[in-house]
Amino acid sequence: MAKRVLLVRFSALGDLVLTTGPLYQLKRAHPTLSIDLLTSEVGEELFINSIDIDRVFRVPKGSGLLTLTKVYSQLPKYDYILDLQNNFKSHYLKLFVHCRSFRINKHSKERRAFVKNRKYKEQLQKHVTEKYYEVFQKAFNLKDLQLEELRPRFPTQPITMDNTFNLKEAIIIHPYASQKNKEWPYIADLVDQLILNHTPVVIIGAAQEPVTLPQHDLILDLTNKTSIREMASFISSGKALITTDSGPMHLGIATNKPTVALFGPTTKELGFYPEFNNTRVAEILDLECRPCHIHGGNVCPKTHHNCMVQISVDNVLTKLKEII
């Protein structure tokens, strides 16, 4: 009988996308595994048609103990729990699903100590995909793999448009982030440079304060107008992606699209740095105040925001030219 596995990862978008590469390798090594996913609404949207996931169980955002108890008590029996979340919600699951459990070491204390006083740099060199894969290795004795082999994978449906907008030549730009410090102030200047060179631009993402751009035949602003899967399709249909350190950055990598990522308050040591083929990072390396917050933060502690302000449009365009 096939072994049954419950994979646990609730959020957020980027974290969920990054599970897909390790999951692909696990399924290729053990194709008879039956793998279910316990996740959030975002995870349900991402994985509902995944060939590597059999069933998706959703935990609503902000669920309290009553809701968790209801969801967990209805889960079937499993042979393994692969816990990529490692928080209270995933620990509470053990009261209801009794089987072997393997948890990720997120190195949360080390990451916070690195942000605060730059300790544990040597211990913080692994990408999050490698940490996910370590959990699978512990459970199933998988062989070691290179980072590129753990690259996230996300199939998309092609976007068809009329001939008035050349999507294949478009630069897709995601200017938004969940933390304000991660947003770059020169998006409008970048767009001006691109359209000056007759390059189409597509703006994607969700925001309470959308970027302000002029009306132009070469600009397609889809802010707050797409689902996650639709956004991924636009990314994969364009020529390249320029993005903040955010979930859509990982979608760009997962769709194998040339990607330039803007990194300011966060750094490689926090685990989400895009070190895959066909990616570049625009950042200011010699700032002692980087990183200033484990998630990026909303207010610059130094008030100058130099980590983003000092990234020039020319810098970003140079990185873009390296990969397209």
XYZ file of C-alpha atoms in Angstrom:
324
model
C 0.000 0.000 0.000
C 1.264 3.491 -0.891
C 2.511 5.589 1.976
C 0.391 8.615 2.789
C 1.998 11.962 3.490
C 0.573 15.219 4.823
C 2.627 18.225 3.753
C 2.065 21.309 5.917
C 2.740 24.871 4.728
C 0.142 27.557 5.413
C 1.605 30.720 3.924
C 2.752 32.954 2.356
C 2.801 33.033 -1.445
C 6.580 32.924 -1.818
C 7.012 30.219 0.826
C 4.410 28.086 -0.916
C 5.905 28.520 -4.380
C 9.290 27.490 -3.014
C 7.926 24.117 -1.890
C 7.311 23.068 -5.491
C 10.920 22.244 -6.421
C 11.619 20.005 -3.409
C 8.144 18.482 -3.787
C 8.872 17.657 -7.436
C 12.091 15.880 -6.452
C 10.366 13.951 -3.659
C 7.650 12.759 -6.008
C 10.188 11.767 -8.681
C 12.135 9.729 -6.128
C 8.998 8.112 -4.653
C 6.263 8.270 -7.307
C 3.873 6.022 -5.363
C 3.630 8.418 -2.423
C 0.175 9.860 -1.845
C 0.752 13.470 -0.788
C -1.917 15.783 0.604
C -1.374 19.444 1.469
C -2.606 21.342 4.523
C -2.449 25.011 3.631
C -4.117 28.433 3.373
C -6.436 29.943 0.775
C -3.357 31.018 -1.201
C -1.962 27.495 -1.127
C -5.306 26.090 -2.240
C -5.283 28.363 -5.296
C -1.697 27.445 -6.160
C -1.952 23.680 -5.746
C -5.539 22.827 -6.641
C -4.467 21.232 -9.950
C -0.955 20.129 -8.980
C 0.151 16.770 -10.356
C 2.238 16.223 -7.210
C -0.547 16.869 -4.675
C -3.540 14.531 -4.331
C -5.770 16.588 -2.058
C -5.686 20.055 -0.571
C -7.076 20.825 2.882
C -7.539 24.499 3.681
C -7.123 26.275 6.999
C -8.749 29.741 6.784
C -6.512 32.694 7.571
C -6.675 33.759 11.215
C -8.229 30.483 12.366
C -8.615 30.002 16.102
C -8.549 26.743 18.047
C -12.172 25.873 17.254
C -11.627 26.105 13.514
C -8.300 24.278 13.681
C -9.901 21.518 15.727
C -12.718 21.138 13.205
C -10.350 20.942 10.228
C -7.784 18.689 11.900
C -10.303 16.246 13.335
C -11.623 15.532 9.827
C -8.241 14.692 8.313
C -7.603 11.096 7.248
C -4.798 8.902 8.608
C -1.234 9.443 7.445
C 2.124 7.708 7.670
C 4.147 10.916 7.724
C 3.733 14.612 8.442
C 6.218 16.853 6.654
C 5.949 20.127 8.554
C 7.409 23.029 6.591
C 5.673 25.585 8.829
C 6.870 24.705 12.336
C 4.621 26.974 14.348
C 1.774 26.594 16.827
C -0.807 25.692 14.171
C 1.334 22.889 12.787
C 2.315 21.643 16.260
C -1.336 21.502 17.306
C -1.944 19.126 14.394
C -0.069 16.372 16.262
C -2.973 16.049 18.688
C -5.152 14.801 15.837
C -2.838 13.089 13.333
C -0.701 10.436 15.009
C 2.246 9.444 12.830
C 5.921 10.170 12.285
C 6.567 13.874 11.933
C 9.516 15.732 10.406
C 9.853 19.495 10.890
C 11.828 22.218 9.199
C 14.489 24.066 11.142
C 13.820 27.646 10.071
C 16.748 28.964 12.134
C 14.468 31.703 13.381
C 16.655 32.588 16.377
C 19.763 32.710 14.228
C 18.086 34.903 11.611
C 16.888 37.351 14.253
C 20.333 37.416 15.850
C 21.865 38.105 12.447
C 19.521 41.036 11.865
C 20.203 42.413 15.331
C 23.969 41.978 15.674
C 25.216 40.076 12.572
C 25.787 36.778 14.392
C 25.513 33.307 12.782
C 26.336 34.424 9.239
C 28.009 31.095 8.437
C 24.965 29.138 9.648
C 22.625 31.120 7.408
C 23.895 30.201 3.949
C 21.159 27.736 2.955
C 18.284 28.705 0.710
C 14.762 27.990 1.957
C 14.314 25.352 -0.762
C 17.320 23.502 0.666
C 15.792 23.636 4.137
C 12.534 22.234 2.771
C 14.394 19.453 0.991
C 16.273 18.564 4.185
C 12.920 17.697 5.778
C 12.135 15.352 2.875
C 15.614 13.836 3.108
C 15.158 13.022 6.793
C 11.886 11.263 6.084
C 12.812 9.403 2.879
C 16.630 9.264 2.717
C 16.821 11.237 -0.531
C 20.108 11.951 -2.282
C 21.778 15.341 -2.048
C 20.885 17.827 -4.803
C 22.243 21.118 -6.074
C 20.211 24.273 -5.519
C 19.264 24.570 -9.193
C 17.694 21.101 -9.009
C 15.408 22.453 -6.278
C 14.286 25.390 -8.403
C 10.532 25.998 -7.927
C 8.220 24.862 -10.723
C 4.851 26.311 -11.575
C 2.973 25.495 -14.802
C 0.905 28.297 -16.316
C -1.668 28.816 -19.013
C -0.471 31.084 -21.861
C -2.045 34.517 -22.157
C -3.564 35.364 -25.521
C -3.970 39.036 -26.409
C -4.758 40.990 -29.556
C -1.922 42.347 -31.644
C -2.148 45.848 -30.198
C 0.024 44.887 -27.211
C 3.163 42.781 -27.710
C 3.156 40.753 -24.493
C 6.042 38.515 -25.595
C 8.353 41.546 -25.666
C 6.965 43.102 -22.489
C 8.884 43.600 -19.261
C 6.661 42.513 -16.392
C 7.104 44.704 -13.306
C 5.943 43.848 -9.800
C 6.570 47.018 -7.745
C 4.706 46.050 -4.566
C 5.611 44.214 -1.367
C 3.997 43.188 1.882
C 6.531 45.375 3.726
C 6.881 48.996 2.585
C 10.656 49.063 3.062
C 10.997 46.540 0.225
C 9.389 48.874 -2.310
C 11.637 50.791 -4.704
C 10.926 54.522 -5.300
C 11.910 54.696 -8.984
C 9.345 52.478 -10.692
C 7.895 55.381 -12.704
C 11.398 56.381 -13.892
C 12.116 52.788 -14.907
C 8.876 52.609 -16.877
C 9.731 55.910 -18.607
C 13.083 54.492 -19.722
C 11.532 51.289 -21.009
C 8.815 52.934 -23.066
C 11.345 55.468 -24.355
C 13.035 52.423 -25.892
C 9.666 51.204 -27.219
C 9.519 48.335 -24.708
C 6.036 47.300 -23.545
C 5.475 47.213 -19.773
C 2.984 45.233 -17.685
C 2.435 46.176 -14.023
C 1.207 43.318 -11.829
C 0.409 42.737 -8.173
C -1.946 43.836 -5.443
C -1.712 47.134 -3.579
C -3.740 49.561 -1.515
C -1.699 52.370 -3.083
C -1.070 51.520 -6.755
C 1.836 53.160 -8.555
C 0.946 56.229 -10.578
C 1.791 55.896 -14.250
C 0.785 57.842 -17.366
C -1.703 56.501 -19.885
C 0.306 54.985 -22.725
C -0.232 52.332 -25.378
C 2.907 50.538 -24.161
C 1.754 50.341 -20.530
C -0.695 47.718 -19.295
C -1.504 48.280 -15.610
C -3.009 45.144 -14.056
C -2.657 46.223 -10.427
C -5.404 44.530 -8.382
C -6.847 42.996 -11.562
C -5.499 39.424 -11.586
C -5.640 36.277 -9.516
C -2.372 34.668 -8.446
C -2.562 32.131 -11.262
C -3.361 34.846 -13.814
C -0.441 36.894 -12.538
C 1.847 33.880 -12.985
C 0.584 33.493 -16.556
C 1.404 37.104 -17.380
C 4.877 36.674 -15.885
C 5.540 33.545 -17.936
C 4.172 35.175 -21.118
C 6.392 38.256 -20.924
C 10.062 38.673 -21.772
C 11.395 39.200 -18.250
C 10.366 40.140 -14.717
C 11.567 43.007 -12.531
C 10.312 42.637 -8.983
C 10.695 43.422 -5.332
C 11.650 40.703 -2.833
C 8.165 39.179 -2.777
C 5.986 36.211 -3.723
C 5.822 37.155 -7.425
C 9.636 37.085 -7.487
C 9.446 33.367 -6.757
C 6.722 32.947 -9.389
C 9.124 34.434 -11.930
C 11.768 31.893 -10.990
C 9.194 29.081 -10.937
C 8.076 29.907 -14.480
C 11.750 30.007 -15.587
C 11.479 33.662 -16.568
C 14.562 35.943 -16.533
C 14.164 37.786 -13.233
C 15.756 40.898 -11.727
C 15.045 41.209 -8.009
C 15.352 44.419 -5.981
C 16.784 43.705 -2.533
C 17.080 46.396 0.131
C 16.291 45.745 3.793
C 16.606 41.957 3.338
C 19.716 39.973 2.405
C 20.848 36.521 1.318
C 21.189 35.268 4.897
C 17.427 35.405 5.452
C 16.984 32.514 3.001
C 14.971 33.835 0.058
C 17.724 35.240 -2.153
C 17.232 34.277 -5.836
C 20.414 32.342 -6.625
C 18.987 30.351 -9.509
C 20.008 30.455 -13.161
C 18.689 33.392 -15.166
C 18.284 35.654 -12.110
C 20.043 38.830 -11.014
C 19.830 40.947 -7.869
C 20.018 44.746 -7.781
C 21.242 45.774 -4.326
C 23.671 47.986 -2.430
C 26.177 45.610 -0.874
C 28.243 47.900 1.364
C 25.532 49.221 3.696
C 26.198 48.244 7.311
C 22.509 48.637 8.191
C 21.440 45.762 5.912
C 19.481 43.744 6.859
C 17.414 45.854 9.231
C 14.331 43.632 9.628
C 13.716 39.918 9.222
C 10.765 40.593 6.889
C 11.782 44.006 5.568
C 9.772 46.267 7.840
C 7.600 49.266 7.039
C 9.767 52.122 8.373
C 13.488 52.594 7.778
C 15.214 52.587 11.205
C 17.808 55.039 9.856
C 15.142 57.165 8.071
C 17.236 57.378 4.859
C 16.093 54.162 3.105
C 19.459 54.118 1.331
C 19.235 50.395 0.650
C 16.553 51.131 -1.957
C 17.129 54.800 -2.785
C 20.696 54.093 -3.908
C 19.640 51.414 -6.417
C 19.578 53.369 -9.668
C 17.449 52.785 -12.743
C 20.657 52.226 -14.727
C 21.688 49.535 -12.248
C 18.415 47.693 -12.759
C 18.549 48.023 -16.546
C 22.131 46.731 -16.565
C 21.060 43.659 -14.611
C 18.154 43.178 -17.020
C 20.413 43.314 -20.073
C 22.601 40.578 -18.578
C 19.787 38.022 -18.750
C 17.709 38.896 -21.816
